């Protein structure tokens, strides 16, 4: 079966079974193939795995970890004014090159837009628990992203907020 | 021949899309939840029609069922690496068209084991690949195909709109035709009444 396979011609229940057996990264990669594959994966969100989505504004990346911590995936969000649309490339951290399927790098004109767009897409695909890092409030991206996510009424697992004026002014919601 | 029975020796006649019939053992057929729900308790007089699928596909599906009759009870999907030599041969000797037909038939007949192996096999094709590699594996409509499809849909929509407009026009015409005599009647009675009123007032 070396010739291309007509995946979207399969019955919906079969597609659902296939999506169930894919891991987080494979689902993200498949959803980026086309609008139709993305829509099919979104349709089967009910049967998807629960994913902890960690927004790391300081390091400009989103980490996704499955509930049982066995599976993970990372999306890098980077600013690139020369690139108009979303492009995906292989991604490596420092000297440690990671497998291609575990990480992707995305380029955006606006980082806030990148974070929000990807988070919205992940919310459509998985059951997401969103969390942020303790020091994320220092980032300029933190406020607009969190405001938007609160408006979307997403479920937060952990959210750290810095209140102005107080001595011990950091609040952690879990 | 096609009476309800629990004995595995009972044979059922299956009819394919070509109209051909062939025998399948009751034990093999009972792996299909669709068959269990439709015929097991009530039985079937004459051949059971699975006429959406061709003979080759149905024979392939029931070949698998016949083989897995003697295997232990199904306990969830197996990993592809756990498949036996026979299973691997069974899948490898199919071309893509036959594979898709078998998935569709297996899905319709609700044969859990076969469906899950087929799904696992497709998932394996996607496993460990990035987006570009996945696009090569799965056939996605090209921009030209999408454009052509969109044009066809637009044409269809335009045609449907025309038909709807014509229907609305004819409906309007019939309405006006139906309304005309009533309106005329009202007008004539109104004229008569005004004439009478005028004649009274003159008197």
mmCIF file of C-alpha atoms in Angstrom:
data_model
loop_
_atom_site.group_PDB
_atom_site.id
_atom_site.type_symbol
_atom_site.label_atom_id
_atom_site.label_comp_id
_atom_site.label_asym_id
_atom_site.label_seq_id
_atom_site.Cartn_x
_atom_site.Cartn_y
_atom_site.Cartn_z
ATOM 1 C CA UNK A 1 0.000 0.000 0.000
ATOM 2 C CA UNK A 2 2.636 2.485 -1.067
ATOM 3 C CA UNK A 3 0.208 4.716 -2.985
ATOM 4 C CA UNK A 4 -1.431 7.596 -1.048
ATOM 5 C CA UNK A 5 -4.245 6.544 1.208
ATOM 6 C CA UNK A 6 -7.671 8.191 1.106
ATOM 7 C CA UNK A 7 -7.989 8.712 4.839
ATOM 8 C CA UNK A 8 -11.014 10.989 4.752
ATOM 9 C CA UNK A 9 -13.037 8.496 2.720
ATOM 10 C CA UNK A 10 -13.158 6.115 5.654
ATOM 11 C CA UNK A 11 -16.315 5.857 7.764
ATOM 12 C CA UNK A 12 -16.491 8.269 10.658
ATOM 13 C CA UNK A 13 -16.396 5.566 13.328
ATOM 14 C CA UNK A 14 -13.266 4.096 11.801
ATOM 15 C CA UNK A 15 -11.656 7.541 11.689
ATOM 16 C CA UNK A 16 -12.565 8.016 15.341
ATOM 17 C CA UNK A 17 -10.867 4.707 16.219
ATOM 18 C CA UNK A 18 -7.760 5.769 14.298
ATOM 19 C CA UNK A 19 -7.615 9.147 16.038
ATOM 20 C CA UNK A 20 -8.015 7.440 19.396
ATOM 21 C CA UNK A 21 -4.860 5.459 18.822
ATOM 22 C CA UNK A 22 -2.755 8.468 17.809
ATOM 23 C CA UNK A 23 -0.707 10.350 20.376
ATOM 24 C CA UNK A 24 -0.829 14.103 21.024
ATOM 25 C CA UNK A 25 1.863 15.068 18.536
ATOM 26 C CA UNK A 26 0.489 12.892 15.770
ATOM 27 C CA UNK A 27 -2.941 14.449 16.205
ATOM 28 C CA UNK A 28 -1.502 17.978 16.103
ATOM 29 C CA UNK A 29 0.534 17.155 13.006
ATOM 30 C CA UNK A 30 -2.452 15.536 11.308
ATOM 31 C CA UNK A 31 -4.695 18.489 12.117
ATOM 32 C CA UNK A 32 -2.174 20.752 10.388
ATOM 33 C CA UNK A 33 -2.454 18.712 7.157
ATOM 34 C CA UNK A 34 -5.708 20.288 6.018
ATOM 35 C CA UNK A 35 -8.884 21.979 7.214
ATOM 36 C CA UNK A 36 -10.812 18.767 6.684
ATOM 37 C CA UNK A 37 -8.525 16.619 8.807
ATOM 38 C CA UNK A 38 -8.575 19.331 11.449
ATOM 39 C CA UNK A 39 -12.391 19.383 11.402
ATOM 40 C CA UNK A 40 -12.545 15.580 11.680
ATOM 41 C CA UNK A 41 -10.212 15.591 14.677
ATOM 42 C CA UNK A 42 -12.229 18.377 16.291
ATOM 43 C CA UNK A 43 -15.406 16.338 15.776
ATOM 44 C CA UNK A 44 -13.906 13.502 17.785
ATOM 45 C CA UNK A 45 -12.807 15.687 20.693
ATOM 46 C CA UNK A 46 -15.253 13.820 22.907
ATOM 47 C CA UNK A 47 -13.103 10.700 22.661
ATOM 48 C CA UNK A 48 -9.732 12.452 22.853
ATOM 49 C CA UNK A 49 -7.231 12.177 25.655
ATOM 50 C CA UNK A 50 -7.028 14.729 28.473
ATOM 51 C CA UNK A 51 -4.082 17.025 28.012
ATOM 52 C CA UNK A 52 -2.358 19.439 30.370
ATOM 53 C CA UNK A 53 -1.485 22.496 28.315
ATOM 54 C CA UNK A 54 1.317 24.537 29.836
ATOM 55 C CA UNK A 55 1.620 28.052 28.439
ATOM 56 C CA UNK A 56 5.220 29.132 28.763
ATOM 57 C CA UNK A 57 5.178 32.759 27.705
ATOM 58 C CA UNK A 58 8.697 33.392 28.995
ATOM 59 C CA UNK A 59 10.207 30.765 26.686
ATOM 60 C CA UNK A 60 7.601 31.305 23.950
ATOM 61 C CA UNK A 61 6.326 27.746 23.775
ATOM 62 C CA UNK A 62 3.350 25.605 24.623
ATOM 63 C CA UNK A 63 3.971 22.248 26.277
ATOM 64 C CA UNK A 64 1.337 19.546 26.127
ATOM 65 C CA UNK A 65 1.539 16.620 28.507
ATOM 66 C CA UNK A 66 -0.907 13.731 28.735
ATOM 67 C CA UNK A 67 -2.583 13.045 32.066
ATOM 68 C CA UNK A 68 -0.478 9.968 32.716
ATOM 69 C CA UNK A 69 2.722 11.920 31.842
ATOM 70 C CA UNK A 70 3.647 9.265 29.266
ATOM 71 C CA UNK A 71 3.197 11.445 26.214
ATOM 72 C CA UNK A 72 4.199 15.020 25.507
ATOM 73 C CA UNK A 73 4.427 17.499 22.660
ATOM 74 C CA UNK A 74 5.849 20.973 22.305
ATOM 75 C CA UNK A 75 4.894 23.851 20.027
ATOM 76 C CA UNK A 76 7.342 26.698 19.751
ATOM 77 C CA UNK A 77 5.849 30.131 19.043
ATOM 78 C CA UNK A 78 8.264 32.552 17.459
ATOM 79 C CA UNK A 79 8.125 36.015 16.030
ATOM 80 C CA UNK A 80 9.014 36.384 12.397
ATOM 81 C CA UNK A 81 7.996 39.499 10.526
ATOM 82 C CA UNK A 82 9.143 38.159 7.181
ATOM 83 C CA UNK A 83 6.743 35.228 7.231
ATOM 84 C CA UNK A 84 3.146 36.169 6.573
ATOM 85 C CA UNK A 85 1.436 32.926 7.344
ATOM 86 C CA UNK A 86 1.932 30.078 9.754
ATOM 87 C CA UNK A 87 4.829 27.889 8.773
ATOM 88 C CA UNK A 88 6.022 24.766 10.413
ATOM 89 C CA UNK A 89 9.569 23.578 10.630
ATOM 90 C CA UNK A 90 11.534 21.076 12.612
ATOM 91 C CA UNK A 91 12.473 22.316 16.037
ATOM 92 C CA UNK A 92 15.375 21.653 18.332
ATOM 93 C CA UNK A 93 16.296 22.997 21.728
ATOM 94 C CA UNK A 94 19.914 24.011 22.028
ATOM 95 C CA UNK A 95 22.244 21.127 21.380
ATOM 96 C CA UNK A 96 19.688 18.547 22.262
ATOM 97 C CA UNK A 97 17.896 17.766 19.023
ATOM 98 C CA UNK A 98 14.505 16.258 19.663
ATOM 99 C CA UNK A 99 12.549 13.885 17.422
ATOM 100 C CA UNK A 100 10.671 15.810 14.731
ATOM 101 C CA UNK A 101 7.320 14.384 15.710
ATOM 102 C CA UNK A 102 7.603 15.643 19.302
ATOM 103 C CA UNK A 103 8.101 19.321 18.553
ATOM 104 C CA UNK A 104 7.115 21.863 15.968
ATOM 105 C CA UNK A 105 8.088 25.461 15.525
ATOM 106 C CA UNK A 106 5.554 28.050 14.417
ATOM 107 C CA UNK A 107 6.169 31.600 13.245
ATOM 108 C CA UNK A 108 3.747 34.445 13.804
ATOM 109 C CA UNK A 109 3.578 38.151 13.152
ATOM 110 C CA UNK A 110 2.227 38.619 16.637
ATOM 111 C CA UNK A 111 3.092 36.334 19.559
ATOM 112 C CA UNK A 112 -0.155 36.985 21.442
ATOM 113 C CA UNK A 113 -2.090 36.008 18.341
ATOM 114 C CA UNK A 114 0.069 32.885 18.030
ATOM 115 C CA UNK A 115 -0.546 31.810 21.617
ATOM 116 C CA UNK A 116 -4.276 32.471 21.385
ATOM 117 C CA UNK A 117 -4.771 30.850 18.001
ATOM 118 C CA UNK A 118 -2.914 27.698 19.015
ATOM 119 C CA UNK A 119 -4.629 27.507 22.407
ATOM 120 C CA UNK A 120 -8.047 27.854 20.759
ATOM 121 C CA UNK A 121 -7.129 25.108 18.302
ATOM 122 C CA UNK A 122 -5.912 22.822 21.102
ATOM 123 C CA UNK A 123 -9.117 23.437 23.049
ATOM 124 C CA UNK A 124 -11.069 22.222 20.023
ATOM 125 C CA UNK A 125 -8.970 19.070 19.724
ATOM 126 C CA UNK A 126 -8.418 17.912 23.302
ATOM 127 C CA UNK A 127 -9.821 18.137 26.781
ATOM 128 C CA UNK A 128 -7.415 20.770 28.027
ATOM 129 C CA UNK A 129 -6.353 21.855 31.485
ATOM 130 C CA UNK A 130 -4.454 25.096 31.041
ATOM 131 C CA UNK A 131 -1.663 26.143 33.355
ATOM 132 C CA UNK A 132 1.011 28.823 33.357
ATOM 133 C CA UNK A 133 4.468 29.015 34.844
ATOM 134 C CA UNK A 134 5.075 30.844 38.168
ATOM 135 C CA UNK A 135 7.121 33.548 36.504
ATOM 136 C CA UNK A 136 4.972 33.966 33.446
ATOM 137 C CA UNK A 137 3.292 37.068 34.851
ATOM 138 C CA UNK A 138 6.544 38.928 34.180
ATOM 139 C CA UNK A 139 6.083 38.439 30.443
ATOM 140 C CA UNK A 140 4.319 41.142 28.413
ATOM 141 C CA UNK A 141 2.343 38.436 26.704
ATOM 142 C CA UNK A 142 0.790 37.193 29.939
ATOM 143 C CA UNK A 143 -1.964 39.749 30.481
ATOM 144 C CA UNK A 144 -3.573 39.850 27.007
ATOM 145 C CA UNK A 145 -3.440 36.068 26.694
ATOM 146 C CA UNK A 146 -4.918 35.366 30.127
ATOM 147 C CA UNK A 147 -7.634 38.016 29.640
ATOM 148 C CA UNK A 148 -8.655 36.370 26.390
ATOM 149 C CA UNK A 149 -8.589 32.869 27.887
ATOM 150 C CA UNK A 150 -10.677 33.963 30.872
ATOM 151 C CA UNK A 151 -13.166 35.410 28.388
ATOM 152 C CA UNK A 152 -13.246 32.021 26.671
ATOM 153 C CA UNK A 153 -14.013 30.424 30.067
ATOM 154 C CA UNK A 154 -11.302 27.804 29.719
ATOM 155 C CA UNK A 155 -10.482 25.460 32.566
ATOM 156 C CA UNK A 156 -7.284 26.481 34.363
ATOM 157 C CA UNK A 157 -5.279 23.996 36.336
ATOM 158 C CA UNK A 158 -2.809 26.511 37.672
ATOM 159 C CA UNK A 159 -2.686 30.261 37.171
ATOM 160 C CA UNK A 160 -0.227 32.622 38.848
ATOM 161 C CA UNK A 161 -1.181 36.297 39.033
ATOM 162 C CA UNK A 162 0.877 39.175 40.415
ATOM 163 C CA UNK A 163 -1.177 41.832 42.206
ATOM 164 C CA UNK A 164 0.230 45.330 42.301
ATOM 165 C CA UNK A 165 1.083 47.034 45.617
ATOM 166 C CA UNK A 166 1.124 44.174 48.114
ATOM 167 C CA UNK A 167 4.199 42.730 49.791
ATOM 168 C CA UNK A 168 3.282 39.130 49.202
ATOM 169 C CA UNK A 169 1.322 39.832 46.144
ATOM 170 C CA UNK A 170 1.586 36.673 44.074
ATOM 171 C CA UNK A 171 -1.540 34.577 43.929
ATOM 172 C CA UNK A 172 -1.683 31.063 42.669
ATOM 173 C CA UNK A 173 -4.967 29.567 41.599
ATOM 174 C CA UNK A 174 -5.000 25.832 41.252
ATOM 175 C CA UNK B 1 -30.229 -23.917 6.352
ATOM 176 C CA UNK B 2 -30.704 -20.450 7.726
ATOM 177 C CA UNK B 3 -32.511 -21.193 10.933
ATOM 178 C CA UNK B 4 -31.514 -19.686 14.261
ATOM 179 C CA UNK B 5 -29.163 -22.054 15.999
ATOM 180 C CA UNK B 6 -26.173 -21.907 18.237
ATOM 181 C CA UNK B 7 -24.358 -24.775 16.576
ATOM 182 C CA UNK B 8 -21.263 -23.725 14.686
ATOM 183 C CA UNK B 9 -22.063 -26.214 11.907
ATOM 184 C CA UNK B 10 -25.028 -24.184 10.712
ATOM 185 C CA UNK B 11 -24.301 -22.497 7.418
ATOM 186 C CA UNK B 12 -25.810 -19.229 6.281
ATOM 187 C CA UNK B 13 -26.130 -18.039 2.716
ATOM 188 C CA UNK B 14 -24.738 -14.563 2.047
ATOM 189 C CA UNK B 15 -25.703 -12.514 -0.989
ATOM 190 C CA UNK B 16 -23.191 -10.040 -2.420
ATOM 191 C CA UNK B 17 -23.742 -6.958 -4.600
ATOM 192 C CA UNK B 18 -23.300 -9.074 -7.750
ATOM 193 C CA UNK B 19 -26.198 -11.254 -6.675
ATOM 194 C CA UNK B 20 -23.920 -14.228 -6.021
ATOM 195 C CA UNK B 21 -24.438 -16.311 -2.919
ATOM 196 C CA UNK B 22 -21.939 -18.251 -0.833
ATOM 197 C CA UNK B 23 -21.879 -20.167 2.455
ATOM 198 C CA UNK B 24 -20.527 -18.831 5.722
ATOM 199 C CA UNK B 25 -20.469 -20.779 8.967
ATOM 200 C CA UNK B 26 -22.634 -19.603 11.852
ATOM 201 C CA UNK B 27 -19.604 -19.346 14.145
ATOM 202 C CA UNK B 28 -17.876 -16.971 11.744
ATOM 203 C CA UNK B 29 -20.999 -14.897 11.196
ATOM 204 C CA UNK B 30 -21.590 -14.546 14.921
ATOM 205 C CA UNK B 31 -18.460 -12.368 15.141
ATOM 206 C CA UNK B 32 -20.493 -9.716 13.369
ATOM 207 C CA UNK B 33 -22.539 -7.725 15.863
ATOM 208 C CA UNK B 34 -24.738 -6.485 13.027
ATOM 209 C CA UNK B 35 -25.625 -10.075 12.120
ATOM 210 C CA UNK B 36 -26.232 -10.928 15.791
ATOM 211 C CA UNK B 37 -28.594 -7.999 16.147
ATOM 212 C CA UNK B 38 -30.464 -8.644 12.900
ATOM 213 C CA UNK B 39 -30.694 -12.384 12.306
ATOM 214 C CA UNK B 40 -29.366 -14.496 15.158
ATOM 215 C CA UNK B 41 -32.567 -14.609 17.171
ATOM 216 C CA UNK B 42 -35.119 -14.503 14.388
ATOM 217 C CA UNK B 43 -33.289 -16.471 11.724
ATOM 218 C CA UNK B 44 -33.305 -15.712 8.033
ATOM 219 C CA UNK B 45 -35.328 -17.228 5.243
ATOM 220 C CA UNK B 46 -33.130 -17.410 2.184
ATOM 221 C CA UNK B 47 -29.823 -15.668 1.620
ATOM 222 C CA UNK B 48 -28.821 -12.744 3.866
ATOM 223 C CA UNK B 49 -28.350 -9.707 1.618
ATOM 224 C CA UNK B 50 -25.162 -7.716 2.180
ATOM 225 C CA UNK B 51 -25.584 -6.156 -1.222
ATOM 226 C CA UNK B 52 -23.526 -3.025 -0.538
ATOM 227 C CA UNK B 53 -20.343 -5.082 -0.748
ATOM 228 C CA UNK B 54 -18.914 -7.205 -3.538
ATOM 229 C CA UNK B 55 -18.246 -10.910 -3.271
ATOM 230 C CA UNK B 56 -14.452 -10.602 -3.044
ATOM 231 C CA UNK B 57 -14.694 -8.176 -0.118
ATOM 232 C CA UNK B 58 -17.261 -10.243 1.773
ATOM 233 C CA UNK B 59 -15.272 -13.436 1.212
ATOM 234 C CA UNK B 60 -12.151 -11.703 2.533
ATOM 235 C CA UNK B 61 -13.982 -10.454 5.622
ATOM 236 C CA UNK B 62 -15.508 -13.854 6.359
ATOM 237 C CA UNK B 63 -12.173 -15.534 5.672
ATOM 238 C CA UNK B 64 -10.841 -13.509 8.585
ATOM 239 C CA UNK B 65 -13.868 -14.394 10.707
ATOM 240 C CA UNK B 66 -13.484 -18.110 9.916
ATOM 241 C CA UNK B 67 -9.818 -17.936 10.878
ATOM 242 C CA UNK B 68 -10.394 -16.110 14.161
ATOM 243 C CA UNK B 69 -13.192 -18.481 15.274
ATOM 244 C CA UNK B 70 -10.682 -20.704 17.041
ATOM 245 C CA UNK B 71 -8.683 -17.851 18.581
ATOM 246 C CA UNK B 72 -9.212 -16.803 22.171
ATOM 247 C CA UNK B 73 -11.869 -14.227 22.962
ATOM 248 C CA UNK B 74 -11.192 -10.727 21.760
ATOM 249 C CA UNK B 75 -9.836 -8.489 24.517
ATOM 250 C CA UNK B 76 -9.344 -5.045 23.066
ATOM 251 C CA UNK B 77 -7.136 -3.891 20.214
ATOM 252 C CA UNK B 78 -3.770 -5.573 19.817
ATOM 253 C CA UNK B 79 -0.588 -3.802 18.824
ATOM 254 C CA UNK B 80 0.387 -4.392 15.226
ATOM 255 C CA UNK B 81 3.552 -6.159 16.388
ATOM 256 C CA UNK B 82 1.435 -8.733 18.221
ATOM 257 C CA UNK B 83 -0.293 -9.877 15.042
ATOM 258 C CA UNK B 84 0.295 -13.445 13.978
ATOM 259 C CA UNK B 85 1.969 -14.423 10.723
ATOM 260 C CA UNK B 86 -1.388 -15.349 9.239
ATOM 261 C CA UNK B 87 -2.839 -11.934 10.167
ATOM 262 C CA UNK B 88 0.111 -10.104 8.633
ATOM 263 C CA UNK B 89 -0.186 -12.124 5.423
ATOM 264 C CA UNK B 90 -3.909 -11.452 5.370
ATOM 265 C CA UNK B 91 -3.337 -7.691 5.446
ATOM 266 C CA UNK B 92 -0.256 -7.633 3.240
ATOM 267 C CA UNK B 93 -1.851 -9.441 0.320
ATOM 268 C CA UNK B 94 -4.610 -6.836 0.022
ATOM 269 C CA UNK B 95 -4.259 -3.857 -2.292
ATOM 270 C CA UNK B 96 -5.423 -0.440 -1.114
ATOM 271 C CA UNK B 97 -8.869 -0.609 -2.714
ATOM 272 C CA UNK B 98 -9.573 -3.997 -1.212
ATOM 273 C CA UNK B 99 -8.270 -2.794 2.166
ATOM 274 C CA UNK B 100 -10.682 0.166 2.161
ATOM 275 C CA UNK B 101 -13.562 -2.109 1.071
ATOM 276 C CA UNK B 102 -12.715 -4.540 3.867
ATOM 277 C CA UNK B 103 -12.671 -1.692 6.425
ATOM 278 C CA UNK B 104 -16.050 -0.455 5.204
ATOM 279 C CA UNK B 105 -17.573 -3.953 5.272
ATOM 280 C CA UNK B 106 -16.048 -4.719 8.645
ATOM 281 C CA UNK B 107 -17.379 -1.430 9.985
ATOM 282 C CA UNK B 108 -20.872 -2.186 8.654
ATOM 283 C CA UNK B 109 -20.834 -5.754 9.963
ATOM 284 C CA UNK B 110 -19.394 -4.450 13.246
ATOM 285 C CA UNK B 111 -16.607 -7.013 13.526
ATOM 286 C CA UNK B 112 -14.643 -5.455 16.367
ATOM 287 C CA UNK B 113 -11.436 -7.420 16.004
ATOM 288 C CA UNK B 114 -10.997 -6.862 12.275
ATOM 289 C CA UNK B 115 -11.993 -3.197 12.461
ATOM 290 C CA UNK B 116 -9.543 -2.491 15.266
ATOM 291 C CA UNK B 117 -6.686 -4.233 13.428
ATOM 292 C CA UNK B 118 -7.443 -2.238 10.295
ATOM 293 C CA UNK B 119 -7.514 1.006 12.319
ATOM 294 C CA UNK B 120 -4.254 0.094 13.995
ATOM 295 C CA UNK B 121 -2.733 -0.562 10.596
ATOM 296 C CA UNK B 122 -3.762 2.894 9.334
ATOM 297 C CA UNK B 123 -2.599 4.561 12.553
ATOM 298 C CA UNK B 124 0.753 2.855 12.032
ATOM 299 C CA UNK B 125 1.030 4.550 8.635
ATOM 300 C CA UNK B 126 0.769 7.940 10.374
ATOM 301 C CA UNK B 127 2.844 7.157 13.437
ATOM 302 C CA UNK B 128 6.074 9.066 13.974
ATOM 303 C CA UNK B 129 5.561 11.307 10.949
ATOM 304 C CA UNK B 130 5.518 15.087 10.727
ATOM 305 C CA UNK B 131 2.896 17.058 8.834
ATOM 306 C CA UNK B 132 4.634 17.021 5.465
ATOM 307 C CA UNK B 133 5.235 13.284 5.635
ATOM 308 C CA UNK B 134 1.616 12.722 6.643
ATOM 309 C CA UNK B 135 0.385 14.727 3.652
ATOM 310 C CA UNK B 136 2.385 12.370 1.409
ATOM 311 C CA UNK B 137 0.849 9.293 3.066
ATOM 312 C CA UNK B 138 -2.773 10.400 3.050
ATOM 313 C CA UNK B 139 -4.398 11.717 -0.071
ATOM 314 C CA UNK B 140 -5.722 15.184 0.443
ATOM 315 C CA UNK B 141 -7.531 17.118 -2.264
ATOM 316 C CA UNK B 142 -5.223 19.526 -4.077
ATOM 317 C CA UNK B 143 -6.020 23.225 -4.478
ATOM 318 C CA UNK B 144 -7.195 22.579 -8.056
ATOM 319 C CA UNK B 145 -9.504 19.777 -6.972
ATOM 320 C CA UNK B 146 -10.904 21.949 -4.213
ATOM 321 C CA UNK B 147 -11.445 24.797 -6.701
ATOM 322 C CA UNK B 148 -13.195 22.480 -9.162
ATOM 323 C CA UNK B 149 -15.363 21.099 -6.366
ATOM 324 C CA UNK B 150 -16.210 24.626 -5.224
ATOM 325 C CA UNK B 151 -17.184 25.581 -8.784
ATOM 326 C CA UNK B 152 -19.454 22.559 -9.081
ATOM 327 C CA UNK B 153 -21.040 23.403 -5.742
ATOM 328 C CA UNK B 154 -21.521 27.017 -6.819
ATOM 329 C CA UNK B 155 -23.156 25.856 -10.056
ATOM 330 C CA UNK B 156 -25.430 23.537 -8.118
ATOM 331 C CA UNK B 157 -26.327 26.330 -5.696
ATOM 332 C CA UNK B 158 -27.076 28.693 -8.614
ATOM 333 C CA UNK B 159 -29.250 26.052 -10.299
ATOM 334 C CA UNK B 160 -31.083 25.372 -7.042
ATOM 335 C CA UNK B 161 -31.602 29.121 -6.598
ATOM 336 C CA UNK B 162 -33.046 29.415 -10.109
ATOM 337 C CA UNK B 163 -35.414 26.540 -9.484
ATOM 338 C CA UNK B 164 -36.484 28.078 -6.179
ATOM 339 C CA UNK B 165 -37.077 31.461 -7.841
ATOM 340 C CA UNK B 166 -39.151 29.850 -10.607
ATOM 341 C CA UNK B 167 -41.165 27.960 -8.033
ATOM 342 C CA UNK B 168 -41.736 31.166 -6.080
ATOM 343 C CA UNK B 169 -42.848 32.983 -9.274
ATOM 344 C CA UNK B 170 -45.324 30.270 -10.221
ATOM 345 C CA UNK B 171 -46.616 30.215 -6.647
ATOM 346 C CA UNK B 172 -47.115 33.990 -6.785
ATOM 347 C CA UNK B 173 -48.947 33.692 -10.092
ATOM 348 C CA UNK B 174 -51.277 31.008 -8.783
ATOM 349 C CA UNK B 175 -51.898 33.117 -5.675
ATOM 350 C CA UNK B 176 -52.852 36.136 -7.762
ATOM 351 C CA UNK B 177 -55.093 33.987 -9.946
ATOM 352 C CA UNK B 178 -56.820 32.626 -6.890
ATOM 353 C CA UNK B 179 -57.102 36.064 -5.349
ATOM 354 C CA UNK B 180 -58.483 37.771 -8.483
ATOM 355 C CA UNK B 181 -62.112 36.594 -8.345
ATOM 356 C CA UNK B 182 -62.319 37.375 -4.631
ATOM 357 C CA UNK B 183 -60.968 40.850 -5.197
ATOM 358 C CA UNK B 184 -63.337 41.386 -8.086
ATOM 359 C CA UNK B 185 -66.223 40.194 -5.931
ATOM 360 C CA UNK B 186 -65.286 42.558 -3.154
ATOM 361 C CA UNK B 187 -64.935 45.422 -5.602
ATOM 362 C CA UNK B 188 -68.289 44.792 -7.275
ATOM 363 C CA UNK B 189 -70.113 44.498 -3.922
ATOM 364 C CA UNK B 190 -68.417 47.669 -2.761
ATOM 365 C CA UNK B 191 -69.555 49.458 -5.944
ATOM 366 C CA UNK B 192 -73.090 48.200 -5.526
ATOM 367 C CA UNK B 193 -73.226 49.308 -1.895
ATOM 368 C CA UNK B 194 -71.911 52.772 -2.718
ATOM 369 C CA UNK B 195 -74.483 53.076 -5.534
ATOM 370 C CA UNK B 196 -77.280 52.064 -3.171
ATOM 371 C CA UNK B 197 -76.041 54.456 -0.513
ATOM 372 C CA UNK B 198 -75.930 57.251 -3.056
ATOM 373 C CA UNK B 199 -79.439 56.480 -4.301
ATOM 374 C CA UNK B 200 -80.709 56.482 -0.694
ATOM 375 C CA UNK B 201 -79.050 59.753 0.069
ATOM 376 C CA UNK B 202 -80.494 61.294 -3.115
ATOM 377 C CA UNK B 203 -83.978 60.185 -2.127
#
